[in-house]
Short mmCIF file of C-alpha atoms in Angstrom, two decimals:
data_model
loop_
_atom_site.label_atom_id
_atom_site.label_comp_id
_atom_site.label_asym_id
_atom_site.label_seq_id
_atom_site.Cartn_x
_atom_site.Cartn_y
_atom_site.Cartn_z
CA UNK A 24 0.36 0.39 0.00
CA UNK A 25 1.04 3.39 -0.83
CA UNK A 26 0.95 6.53 1.23
CA UNK A 27 -1.01 9.33 -0.56
CA UNK A 28 -2.72 11.89 0.47
CA UNK A 29 -5.45 13.70 -1.40
CA UNK A 30 -6.30 17.28 -0.25
CA UNK A 31 -8.90 19.89 -2.03
CA UNK A 32 -9.16 23.70 -2.26
CA UNK A 33 -12.22 24.68 -0.22
CA UNK A 34 -14.71 27.53 -0.68
CA UNK A 35 -12.28 31.23 -0.64
CA UNK A 36 -15.59 32.98 -2.00
CA UNK A 37 -17.68 35.12 -0.16
CA UNK A 38 -19.08 34.46 2.22
CA UNK A 39 -17.21 33.47 5.46
CA UNK A 40 -19.80 30.82 6.57
CA UNK A 41 -19.28 28.89 2.84
CA UNK A 42 -15.80 27.43 3.21
CA UNK A 43 -16.02 27.36 6.76
CA UNK A 44 -19.15 24.85 5.91
CA UNK A 45 -16.91 22.92 3.22
CA UNK A 46 -13.87 22.32 5.61
CA UNK A 47 -15.76 21.63 7.97
CA UNK A 48 -17.51 18.43 5.64
CA UNK A 49 -14.20 17.73 4.04
CA UNK A 50 -12.86 17.12 7.70
CA UNK A 51 -15.62 14.56 8.13
CA UNK A 52 -14.85 13.53 4.60
CA UNK A 53 -11.91 12.11 6.36
CA UNK A 54 -9.62 14.38 3.38
CA UNK A 55 -5.95 14.55 3.55
CA UNK A 56 -5.65 17.94 3.15
CA UNK A 57 -6.96 21.36 2.12
CA UNK A 58 -4.80 24.11 0.28
CA UNK A 59 -5.17 28.02 0.34
CA UNK A 60 -4.11 29.33 -3.06
CA UNK A 61 -3.26 33.27 -2.01
CA UNK A 62 -4.69 35.36 -4.95
CA UNK A 63 -6.01 39.45 -5.77
CA UNK A 64 -6.88 38.15 -8.76
CA UNK A 65 -7.38 34.89 -10.24
CA UNK A 66 -6.67 33.83 -14.12
CA UNK A 67 -10.31 34.28 -16.03
CA UNK A 68 -10.71 38.19 -17.23
CA UNK A 69 -13.56 39.76 -16.23
CA UNK A 70 -14.16 40.87 -19.17
CA UNK A 71 -14.65 36.85 -20.09
CA UNK A 72 -16.54 36.63 -16.43
CA UNK A 73 -20.47 37.08 -17.33
CA UNK A 74 -23.52 34.85 -17.07
CA UNK A 75 -24.10 34.53 -21.25
CA UNK A 76 -20.14 32.39 -21.08
CA UNK A 77 -20.87 31.51 -17.70
CA UNK A 78 -23.63 30.82 -15.30
CA UNK A 79 -21.48 31.04 -12.17
CA UNK A 80 -21.41 35.11 -12.88
CA UNK A 81 -24.98 34.99 -11.48
CA UNK A 82 -23.34 33.80 -7.96
CA UNK A 83 -19.95 35.11 -7.56
CA UNK A 84 -17.33 37.96 -8.62
CA UNK A 85 -14.30 36.26 -10.25
CA UNK A 86 -12.00 38.07 -8.47
CA UNK A 87 -14.17 38.90 -4.78
CA UNK A 88 -11.10 36.38 -3.64
CA UNK A 89 -10.63 36.23 0.16
CA UNK A 90 -7.95 36.27 2.14
CA UNK A 91 -6.20 33.07 2.83
CA UNK A 92 -4.63 33.99 6.15
CA UNK A 93 -8.11 34.35 8.25
CA UNK A 94 -9.20 31.76 6.10
CA UNK A 95 -7.11 29.14 7.34
CA UNK A 96 -6.84 29.96 11.33
CA UNK A 97 -10.69 29.64 10.17
CA UNK A 98 -10.12 26.41 9.36
CA UNK A 99 -8.12 25.20 11.96
CA UNK A 100 -10.16 26.66 14.63
CA UNK A 101 -13.80 24.54 12.36
CA UNK A 102 -11.11 21.51 12.25
CA UNK A 103 -9.69 18.99 14.11
CA UNK A 104 -8.04 16.48 11.61
CA UNK A 105 -7.61 18.38 8.00
CA UNK A 106 -4.27 19.28 7.39
CA UNK A 107 -4.50 23.12 5.97
CA UNK A 108 -2.10 25.02 3.89
CA UNK A 109 -1.05 27.28 1.83
CA UNK A 110 -0.12 26.58 -1.67
CA UNK A 111 0.88 28.60 -2.37
CA UNK A 112 2.92 32.46 -1.85
CA UNK A 113 4.61 34.48 -2.71
CA UNK A 114 7.80 36.65 -1.08
CA UNK A 115 6.91 39.76 -2.26
CA UNK A 116 3.91 40.47 -0.42
CA UNK A 117 4.71 40.11 2.86
CA UNK A 118 8.38 40.73 4.07
CA UNK A 119 9.66 37.56 5.72
CA UNK A 120 9.60 38.13 9.28
CA UNK A 121 5.61 39.00 8.79
CA UNK A 122 5.64 35.33 6.78
CA UNK A 123 7.65 33.40 9.92
CA UNK A 124 5.19 34.73 12.74
CA UNK A 125 2.18 33.88 10.18
CA UNK A 126 3.07 30.37 10.01
CA UNK A 127 4.44 29.95 13.58
CA UNK A 128 0.80 31.37 14.85
CA UNK A 129 -1.12 29.13 12.61
CA UNK A 130 1.11 26.38 13.31
CA UNK A 131 -0.91 27.08 16.89
CA UNK A 132 -3.95 27.67 16.07
CA UNK A 133 -4.11 24.27 13.35
CA UNK A 134 -2.33 22.55 16.65
CA UNK A 135 0.87 21.05 14.15
CA UNK A 136 -1.87 20.89 11.53
CA UNK A 137 -0.34 23.58 8.59
CA UNK A 138 1.90 24.00 6.10
CA UNK A 139 3.23 26.32 4.24
CA UNK A 140 4.42 26.48 0.80
CA UNK A 141 5.84 29.35 -0.91
CA UNK A 142 7.24 29.92 -4.74
CA UNK A 143 8.55 33.03 -6.67
CA UNK A 144 5.19 34.85 -7.58
CA UNK A 145 2.62 35.75 -10.57
CA UNK A 146 3.19 39.15 -11.70
CA UNK A 147 -0.97 39.31 -12.13
CA UNK A 148 -0.24 39.90 -8.09
CA UNK A 149 2.45 42.48 -8.03
CA UNK A 150 3.31 44.01 -11.38
CA UNK A 151 -0.68 45.31 -11.94
CA UNK A 152 -0.72 46.35 -7.54
CA UNK A 153 2.35 48.56 -7.64
CA UNK A 154 5.27 45.93 -6.82
CA UNK A 155 7.68 45.17 -8.03
CA UNK A 156 8.47 40.97 -8.61
CA UNK A 157 12.20 41.74 -9.83
CA UNK A 158 14.53 38.64 -8.68
CA UNK A 159 11.90 36.59 -7.61
CA UNK A 160 14.25 33.96 -7.15
CA UNK A 161 16.97 35.36 -4.98
CA UNK A 162 14.21 36.78 -2.55
CA UNK A 163 12.86 33.14 -2.45
CA UNK A 164 15.70 31.84 -0.93
CA UNK A 165 16.58 34.60 1.09
CA UNK A 166 13.02 34.41 2.38
CA UNK A 167 13.87 30.49 2.94
CA UNK A 168 16.73 30.68 5.35
CA UNK A 169 15.41 33.74 6.93
CA UNK A 170 11.73 31.11 7.82
CA UNK A 171 13.78 28.18 8.90
CA UNK A 172 15.99 30.40 11.44
CA UNK A 173 13.24 31.68 12.77
CA UNK A 174 11.06 28.36 13.48
CA UNK A 175 14.19 26.90 14.84
CA UNK A 176 15.04 29.70 17.73
CA UNK A 177 13.69 31.57 19.42
CA UNK A 178 16.83 33.62 19.82
CA UNK A 179 17.34 37.41 17.24
CA UNK A 180 18.93 36.92 14.50
CA UNK A 181 21.10 38.22 12.48
CA UNK A 182 21.20 37.83 8.43
CA UNK A 183 23.27 39.83 5.99
CA UNK A 184 21.27 38.76 2.44
CA UNK A 185 21.57 40.14 -0.95
CA UNK A 186 17.21 41.91 -0.33
CA UNK A 187 16.30 41.58 3.47
CA UNK A 188 19.77 42.39 6.30
CA UNK A 189 18.47 41.56 9.61
CA UNK A 190 20.59 42.42 12.78
CA UNK A 191 19.13 41.06 16.64
CA UNK A 192 15.79 40.32 15.30
CA UNK A 193 13.77 38.02 16.75
CA UNK A 194 10.10 36.79 15.99
CA UNK A 195 10.38 35.41 19.32
CA UNK A 196 6.66 32.60 19.06
CA UNK A 197 7.63 29.09 20.03
CA UNK A 198 6.64 26.89 17.63
CA UNK A 199 3.77 24.62 18.47
CA UNK A 200 6.18 21.34 15.80
CA UNK A 201 9.66 20.73 16.61
CA UNK A 202 11.51 22.44 13.54
CA UNK A 203 8.23 25.32 12.81
CA UNK A 204 6.15 24.21 10.07
CA UNK A 205 6.74 21.74 7.39
CA UNK A 206 7.62 24.46 4.50
CA UNK A 207 7.38 23.24 1.10
CA UNK A 208 8.12 25.67 -1.98
CA UNK A 209 6.17 25.63 -5.63
CA UNK A 210 7.38 26.18 -8.83
CA UNK A 211 8.67 23.94 -12.20
CA UNK A 212 12.36 21.72 -12.44
CA UNK A 213 14.89 24.11 -10.89
CA UNK A 214 15.82 26.28 -8.70
CA UNK A 215 11.88 25.47 -7.26
CA UNK A 216 12.40 21.80 -6.31
CA UNK A 217 16.64 22.25 -5.97
CA UNK A 218 15.41 25.01 -2.50
CA UNK A 219 12.68 22.44 -2.38
CA UNK A 220 15.03 19.38 -1.42
CA UNK A 221 17.58 22.06 0.09
CA UNK A 222 16.72 24.38 0.94
CA UNK A 223 12.67 23.08 2.73
CA UNK A 224 11.00 19.83 3.86
CA UNK A 225 9.23 19.55 -0.19
CA UNK A 226 8.57 20.41 -3.41
CA UNK A 227 4.60 21.50 -4.67
CA UNK A 228 4.36 21.18 -8.94
CA UNK A 229 2.28 21.18 -11.15
CA UNK A 230 0.50 19.36 -14.29
CA UNK A 231 0.46 20.89 -16.91
CA UNK A 232 3.54 21.35 -17.26
CA UNK A 233 5.18 17.91 -16.64
CA UNK A 234 4.25 14.38 -18.44
CA UNK A 235 4.56 11.19 -15.91
CA UNK A 236 7.73 10.52 -18.02
CA UNK A 237 9.30 13.61 -17.39
CA UNK A 238 8.78 13.07 -13.63
CA UNK A 239 10.18 10.44 -13.13
CA UNK A 240 14.08 12.19 -13.91
CA UNK A 241 12.30 15.08 -11.98
CA UNK A 242 11.21 13.11 -8.48
CA UNK A 243 14.70 11.36 -9.38
CA UNK A 244 17.01 14.10 -9.67
CA UNK A 245 14.99 16.12 -5.87
CA UNK A 246 15.67 12.64 -4.01
CA UNK A 247 19.06 13.90 -5.47
CA UNK A 248 19.27 16.79 -3.94
CA UNK A 249 17.81 16.18 -1.38
CA UNK A 250 20.16 13.38 -0.23
CA UNK A 251 22.78 15.88 -1.58
CA UNK A 252 22.00 18.14 1.33
CA UNK A 253 21.76 15.35 3.79
CA UNK A 254 17.27 14.58 4.44
CA UNK A 255 15.40 11.55 3.77
CA UNK A 256 13.85 12.18 0.57
CA UNK A 257 11.35 9.44 1.63
CA UNK A 258 9.97 11.58 4.61
CA UNK A 259 8.89 14.40 2.55
CA UNK A 260 6.79 15.45 0.42
CA UNK A 261 6.42 15.48 -2.94
CA UNK A 262 2.53 17.80 -3.80
CA UNK A 263 1.42 17.51 -7.62
CA UNK A 264 -1.47 19.81 -8.73
CA UNK A 265 -3.64 18.94 -11.23
CA UNK A 266 -5.77 20.44 -13.02
CA UNK A 267 -9.70 17.85 -14.73
CA UNK A 268 -12.76 18.32 -15.48
CA UNK A 269 -14.74 15.65 -14.39
CA UNK A 270 -17.91 14.74 -15.80
CA UNK A 271 -20.76 12.12 -15.75
CA UNK A 272 -20.33 11.00 -19.11
CA UNK A 273 -18.41 11.53 -22.34
CA UNK A 274 -21.50 14.05 -23.00
CA UNK A 275 -20.80 16.12 -19.96
CA UNK A 276 -17.49 16.50 -19.76
CA UNK A 277 -17.41 17.36 -23.97
CA UNK A 278 -20.05 20.31 -23.14
CA UNK A 279 -18.12 21.69 -20.51
CA UNK A 280 -13.78 20.63 -22.98
CA UNK A 281 -16.61 23.76 -25.23
CA UNK A 282 -17.16 26.22 -22.72
CA UNK A 283 -15.13 29.46 -23.68
CA UNK A 284 -13.72 30.08 -19.65
CA UNK A 285 -12.50 26.04 -19.83
CA UNK A 286 -10.68 26.77 -23.08
CA UNK A 287 -9.01 30.33 -21.94
CA UNK A 288 -7.80 28.92 -18.90
CA UNK A 289 -5.43 25.68 -21.49
CA UNK A 290 -4.07 28.38 -22.21
CA UNK A 291 -3.39 30.92 -19.87
CA UNK A 292 -3.08 28.05 -17.19
CA UNK A 293 0.40 26.56 -18.18
CA UNK A 294 4.74 27.69 -17.24
CA UNK A 295 5.57 27.84 -20.40
CA UNK A 296 5.76 27.28 -24.66
CA UNK A 297 7.83 23.83 -23.98
CA UNK A 298 3.49 22.95 -22.56
CA UNK A 299 2.00 23.18 -25.88
CA UNK A 300 5.05 22.28 -28.03
CA UNK A 301 5.28 19.13 -26.96
CA UNK A 302 2.28 18.61 -28.67
CA UNK A 303 2.37 20.07 -31.76
CA UNK A 304 0.64 22.86 -30.96
CA UNK A 305 0.98 26.70 -30.43
CA UNK A 306 -0.70 28.60 -27.61
CA UNK A 307 -2.62 31.43 -29.70
CA UNK A 308 -1.96 33.13 -25.97
CA UNK A 309 1.87 33.49 -27.79
CA UNK A 310 4.54 30.65 -28.35
CA UNK A 311 6.30 30.77 -25.70
CA UNK A 312 3.69 32.28 -23.44
CA UNK A 313 4.70 31.92 -19.37
CA UNK A 314 1.37 32.23 -17.09
CA UNK A 315 3.66 33.12 -13.92
CA UNK A 316 5.47 36.68 -16.47
CA UNK A 317 2.77 37.09 -19.00
CA UNK A 318 -0.36 36.79 -17.33
CA UNK A 319 -2.12 39.71 -16.82
CA UNK A 320 -6.16 38.07 -17.12
CA UNK A 321 -7.08 43.22 -16.28
CA UNK A 322 -5.96 44.26 -19.41
CA UNK A 323 -8.36 41.72 -21.47
CA UNK A 324 -10.81 42.98 -23.03
CA UNK A 325 -13.19 40.61 -24.59
CA UNK A 326 -13.11 41.25 -28.18
CA UNK A 327 -9.14 39.40 -28.42
CA UNK A 328 -9.82 36.75 -25.51
CA UNK A 329 -12.65 35.59 -28.08
CA UNK A 330 -10.01 35.20 -30.28
CA UNK A 331 -7.68 33.32 -28.33
CA UNK A 332 -10.63 30.92 -27.19
CA UNK A 333 -11.78 30.65 -30.74
CA UNK A 334 -8.49 28.90 -31.90
CA UNK A 335 -8.99 26.02 -29.16
CA UNK A 336 -10.90 23.06 -29.40
CA UNK A 337 -12.02 20.99 -26.72
CA UNK A 338 -10.12 18.15 -27.79
CA UNK A 339 -6.59 21.20 -26.69
CA UNK A 340 -7.59 21.08 -23.63
CA UNK A 341 -7.47 17.81 -22.96
CA UNK A 342 -3.44 18.15 -22.77
CA UNK A 343 -3.78 20.19 -20.52
CA UNK A 344 -6.66 19.78 -18.13
CA UNK A 345 -7.10 16.18 -17.41
CA UNK A 346 -10.56 15.57 -17.98
CA UNK A 347 -12.86 12.52 -18.42
CA UNK A 348 -15.29 9.89 -15.43
CA UNK A 349 -14.13 10.58 -11.94
CA UNK A 350 -12.30 6.58 -13.21
CA UNK A 351 -10.40 7.65 -16.43
CA UNK A 352 -8.94 10.93 -15.19
CA UNK A 353 -7.30 9.11 -11.35
CA UNK A 354 -5.82 6.21 -14.83
CA UNK A 355 -4.31 9.27 -16.10
CA UNK A 356 -2.34 10.71 -12.82
CA UNK A 357 -2.03 6.78 -10.80
CA UNK A 358 0.82 6.61 -12.99
CA UNK A 359 2.77 9.92 -11.63
CA UNK A 360 2.09 8.34 -8.15
CA UNK A 361 4.08 5.35 -10.06
CA UNK A 362 6.55 7.98 -9.99
CA UNK A 363 6.47 9.17 -6.87
CA UNK A 364 4.22 11.82 -6.59
CA UNK A 365 3.16 11.14 -2.57
CA UNK A 366 0.42 14.51 -1.45
CA UNK A 367 -2.21 14.56 -4.96
CA UNK A 368 -4.83 17.90 -5.14
CA UNK A 369 -7.57 17.82 -7.46
CA UNK A 370 -8.70 21.50 -8.77
CA UNK A 371 -11.38 21.00 -11.02
CA UNK A 372 -14.32 23.88 -11.20
CA UNK A 373 -15.72 23.20 -14.76
CA UNK A 374 -19.19 21.88 -12.98
CA UNK A 375 -19.82 24.98 -11.05
CA UNK A 376 -18.66 27.36 -13.74
CA UNK A 377 -20.99 26.22 -16.70
CA UNK A 378 -24.20 25.43 -14.72
CA UNK A 379 -23.99 28.08 -12.11
CA UNK A 380 -25.40 26.87 -9.28
CA UNK A 381 -24.57 24.74 -6.06
CA UNK A 382 -26.80 21.31 -7.05
CA UNK A 383 -24.06 21.15 -9.72
CA UNK A 384 -21.04 22.25 -7.32
CA UNK A 385 -22.38 19.58 -5.28
CA UNK A 386 -22.27 16.65 -7.98
CA UNK A 387 -18.68 17.83 -8.87
CA UNK A 388 -17.54 17.93 -5.08
CA UNK A 389 -19.14 13.56 -5.51
CA UNK A 390 -17.29 13.61 -8.63
CA UNK A 391 -13.42 14.53 -6.64
CA UNK A 392 -14.64 12.30 -4.16
CA UNK A 393 -15.09 9.15 -6.49
CA UNK A 394 -11.70 10.52 -8.22
CA UNK A 395 -9.89 10.10 -5.14
CA UNK A 396 -11.26 6.73 -4.06
CA UNK A 397 -10.30 4.88 -7.16
CA UNK A 398 -7.31 6.53 -7.04
CA UNK A 399 -7.27 4.62 -3.06
CA UNK A 400 -7.63 1.69 -4.29
CA UNK A 401 -4.69 1.91 -7.01
CA UNK A 402 -2.72 2.24 -4.41
CA UNK A 403 -4.64 0.04 -2.22
CA UNK A 404 -5.96 2.32 0.53
CA UNK A 405 -9.28 2.13 2.24
CA UNK A 406 -11.49 3.61 0.44
CA UNK A 407 -13.77 6.85 2.23
CA UNK A 408 -16.73 6.82 0.08
CA UNK A 409 -19.95 4.33 1.36
CA UNK A 410 -20.41 1.40 -0.89
CA UNK A 411 -23.80 3.29 -2.59
CA UNK A 412 -22.44 6.58 -3.46
CA UNK A 413 -19.58 4.16 -4.87
CA UNK A 414 -21.32 2.63 -7.40
#
């Protein structure tokens, strides 16, 4: 039996009561973890978020995103077993001392169930708001080093970095967890992977990005880097986030894949031009378009966005979002687990976006639970759904 953990992103739109109800339901259902996104805005241009394209626009504004740290605190208070984490935040909007104090506080509220994933950040979370995203990986490296120092002492520290110079600066909140809360690094293979292996406790990566075959090599490199730093790779987290579109029938899936919002996201939410090129395709957003660097959704007009969407077919979407029934999608994800992923997070907003009612959202949650149970069977783990619901 493989020890694989399964997680989701909870409701992060108003009202707060909806968030609380969702995390309590996931906790009671035995889900392993929740990941929160730290966003000012999402990937979808506001000009597309209208009822004629997306019925969900009648329910909520696409950018009415709640601040994750209070939500994490709310979840910590109102749940008992489920792990909760921020995956991921950046190192542009909050300095290391603030991140350290926040993380240590959540470590206490959650009684050791909190984890923090940091990345180099996205341009859309900084430039529109007057923040410079300069040398993000250098800032990320120094932030990770500072957090580990503050997590392991209540005494003041000195640190002479390129970006941060700390003199007799103490974050004396004692860690609830020995060594502080778990620290992960989010990003692709390269610096993010190396930082996750050597400066933190694990690595968060994302599909679409690497194939399962490529991920085999990446996990081997991650393990080598961890061992080089004197760590046991088997004790570390390798979390994969998967974009999925789940339906009960092929016809339902195909209908979702025709939705303009889903088609836009297939082009926008990719790490780089190589993601399209490996399929013999060119991203209509640009041959070398990279999500974290180039996406500024608030600058798009409806006319220009629709020109991009018109170039994307449902078959193209399938390359960038695992699409199908819960059982079919589970078989698509399983090779990544066999390659070394030990935490799996699924992101599926297809049913809510296309139908725009809470009944559809409930159906979407059921399909996600079914997908997790199919994965549990494939990995020799006990299932969580009642037999009737799983059938």
